[in-house]
Coordinates of C-alpha atoms in Angstrom, one line a residue:
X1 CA -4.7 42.8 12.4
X2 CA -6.1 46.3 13.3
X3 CA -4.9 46.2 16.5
X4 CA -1.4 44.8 16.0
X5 CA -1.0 47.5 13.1
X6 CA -2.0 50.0 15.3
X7 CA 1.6 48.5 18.0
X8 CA 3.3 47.4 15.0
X9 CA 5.0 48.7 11.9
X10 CA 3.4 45.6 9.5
X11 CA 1.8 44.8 6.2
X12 CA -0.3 42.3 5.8
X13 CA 0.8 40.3 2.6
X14 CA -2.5 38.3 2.9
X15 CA -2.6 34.5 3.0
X16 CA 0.8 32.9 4.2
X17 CA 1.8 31.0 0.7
X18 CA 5.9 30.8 1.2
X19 CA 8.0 31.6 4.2
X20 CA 11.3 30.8 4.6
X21 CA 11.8 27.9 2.1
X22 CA 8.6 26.4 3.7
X23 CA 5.6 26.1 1.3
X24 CA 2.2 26.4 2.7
X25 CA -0.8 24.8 0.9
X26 CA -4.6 25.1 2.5
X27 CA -6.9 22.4 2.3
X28 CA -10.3 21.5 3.4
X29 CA -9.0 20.1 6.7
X30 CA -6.1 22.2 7.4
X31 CA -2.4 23.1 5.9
X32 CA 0.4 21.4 4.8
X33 CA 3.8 22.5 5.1
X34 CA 6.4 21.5 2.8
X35 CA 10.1 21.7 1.5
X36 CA 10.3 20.1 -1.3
X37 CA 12.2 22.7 -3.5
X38 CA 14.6 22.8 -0.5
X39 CA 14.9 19.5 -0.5
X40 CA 15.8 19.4 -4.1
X41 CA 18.4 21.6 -3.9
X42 CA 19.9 19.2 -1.3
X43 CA 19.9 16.2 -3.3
X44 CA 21.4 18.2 -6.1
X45 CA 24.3 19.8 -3.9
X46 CA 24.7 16.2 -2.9
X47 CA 25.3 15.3 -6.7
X48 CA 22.6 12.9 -6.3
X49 CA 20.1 13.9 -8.9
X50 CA 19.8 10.3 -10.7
X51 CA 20.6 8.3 -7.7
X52 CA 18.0 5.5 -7.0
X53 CA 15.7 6.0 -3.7
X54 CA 16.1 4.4 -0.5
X55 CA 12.4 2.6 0.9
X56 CA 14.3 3.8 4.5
X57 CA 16.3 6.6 5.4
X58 CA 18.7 3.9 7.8
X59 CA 19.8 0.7 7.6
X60 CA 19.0 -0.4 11.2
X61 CA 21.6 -2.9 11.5
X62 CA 24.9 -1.3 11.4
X63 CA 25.2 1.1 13.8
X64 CA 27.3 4.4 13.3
X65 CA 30.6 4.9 15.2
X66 CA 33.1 7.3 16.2
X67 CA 35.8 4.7 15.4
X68 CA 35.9 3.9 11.4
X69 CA 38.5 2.6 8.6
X70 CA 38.8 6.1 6.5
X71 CA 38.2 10.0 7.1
X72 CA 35.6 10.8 5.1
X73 CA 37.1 12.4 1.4
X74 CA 35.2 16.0 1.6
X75 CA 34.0 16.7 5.2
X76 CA 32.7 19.9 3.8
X77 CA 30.3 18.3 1.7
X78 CA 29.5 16.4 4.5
X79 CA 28.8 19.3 6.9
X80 CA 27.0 21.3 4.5
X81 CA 24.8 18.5 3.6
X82 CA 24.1 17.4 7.2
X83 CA 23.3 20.9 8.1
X84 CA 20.9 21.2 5.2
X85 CA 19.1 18.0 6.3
X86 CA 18.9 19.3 9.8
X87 CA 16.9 22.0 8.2
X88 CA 14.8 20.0 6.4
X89 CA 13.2 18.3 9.7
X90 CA 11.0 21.2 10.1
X91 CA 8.5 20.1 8.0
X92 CA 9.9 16.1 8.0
X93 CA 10.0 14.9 11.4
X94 CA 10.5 11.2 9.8
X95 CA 14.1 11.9 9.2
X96 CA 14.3 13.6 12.8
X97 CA 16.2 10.9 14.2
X98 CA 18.7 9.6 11.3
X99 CA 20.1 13.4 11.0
X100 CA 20.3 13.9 14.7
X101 CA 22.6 10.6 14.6
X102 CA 24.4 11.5 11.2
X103 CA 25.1 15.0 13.1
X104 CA 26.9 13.6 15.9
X105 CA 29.8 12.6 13.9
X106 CA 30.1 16.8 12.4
X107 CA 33.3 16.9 14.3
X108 CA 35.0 14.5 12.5
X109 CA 33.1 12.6 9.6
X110 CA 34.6 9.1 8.3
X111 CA 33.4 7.1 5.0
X112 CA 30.5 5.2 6.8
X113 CA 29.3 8.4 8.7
X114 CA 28.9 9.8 4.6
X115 CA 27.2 6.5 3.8
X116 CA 24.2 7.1 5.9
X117 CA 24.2 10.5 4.7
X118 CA 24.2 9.5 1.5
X119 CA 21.0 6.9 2.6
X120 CA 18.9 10.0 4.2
X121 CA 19.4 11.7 0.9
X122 CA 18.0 8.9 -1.1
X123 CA 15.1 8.5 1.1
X124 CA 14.4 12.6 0.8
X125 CA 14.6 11.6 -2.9
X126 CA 11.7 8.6 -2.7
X127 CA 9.6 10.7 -0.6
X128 CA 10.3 14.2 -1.6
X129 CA 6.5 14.7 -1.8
X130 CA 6.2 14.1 1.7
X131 CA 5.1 17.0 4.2
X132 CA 3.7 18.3 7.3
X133 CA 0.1 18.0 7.6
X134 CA -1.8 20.2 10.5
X135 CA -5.0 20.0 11.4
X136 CA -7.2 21.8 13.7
X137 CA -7.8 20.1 17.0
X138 CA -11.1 19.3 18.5
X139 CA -9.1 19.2 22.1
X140 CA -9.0 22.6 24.2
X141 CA -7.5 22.0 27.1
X142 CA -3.8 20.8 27.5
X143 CA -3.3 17.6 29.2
X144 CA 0.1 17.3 31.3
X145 CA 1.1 13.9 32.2
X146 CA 4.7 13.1 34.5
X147 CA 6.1 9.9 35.3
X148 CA 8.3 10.2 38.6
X149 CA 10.0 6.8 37.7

């Protein structure tokens, strides 16, 4: 700290606690990093406060197209909401996949393409408890590995 102070214009605040909408929490074996005010605030925003949780963020049988019956009624919302959940995937890389896919479809969002939304947001809700747990690692080198097929 001495000598970054002595390069550096800084403070030091002491322990990191809360940094940009991220919560930090120490622990015997490490941190854990969550959003789960953020992630409140997007279930509200979604007017979704009472909705009943989802045991998955995506139903894996229907899969989302391009090509749909009806524009979706706010594509605001929509954006806003995707956005938000995009944000979220910082600290819950279980959702990582079902945003990137409910993102694709920004441009022009239809009912279905809200629907899944809609899912993701009821899964945040079930698990909003959920975080990022890191733990120090007993490994010290870095191991690369390539596949030329």
């Amino acid at each position: 700290m001495d000598l970054l102070a002595s390069e550096f214009a800084m403070k030091d605040l002491g322990p990191l606690s809360y940094f940009l909408g991220i919560a930090v929490s120490r622990h015997a074996g490490g941190l854990v990093l969550s959003q789960r005010k953020y992630a409140e605030e997007i279930i509200k925003r979604a007017r979704m406060s009472s909705c009943k949780p989802s045991p998955t963020p995506i139903d894996t049988k229907p899969k989302l197209s391009a090509l749909s019956d009806s524009s979706c009624s706010d594509p605001s919302l929509y954006r806003s909401l995707a956005s938000a959940l995009q944000y979220l995937t910082f600290t819950r890389p279980d959702i990582s996949y079902d945003v990137q896919q409910i993102c694709l479809f920004m441009h022009q969002p239809m009912d279905a393409h809200m629907q899944a939304l809609k899912r993701v947001v009821r899964y945040v809700k079930g698990t909003i408890d959920h975080g990022l747990h890191l733990y120090p690692s007993s490994i010290s080198t870095l191991l690369p590995y390539t596949d030329a097929n």
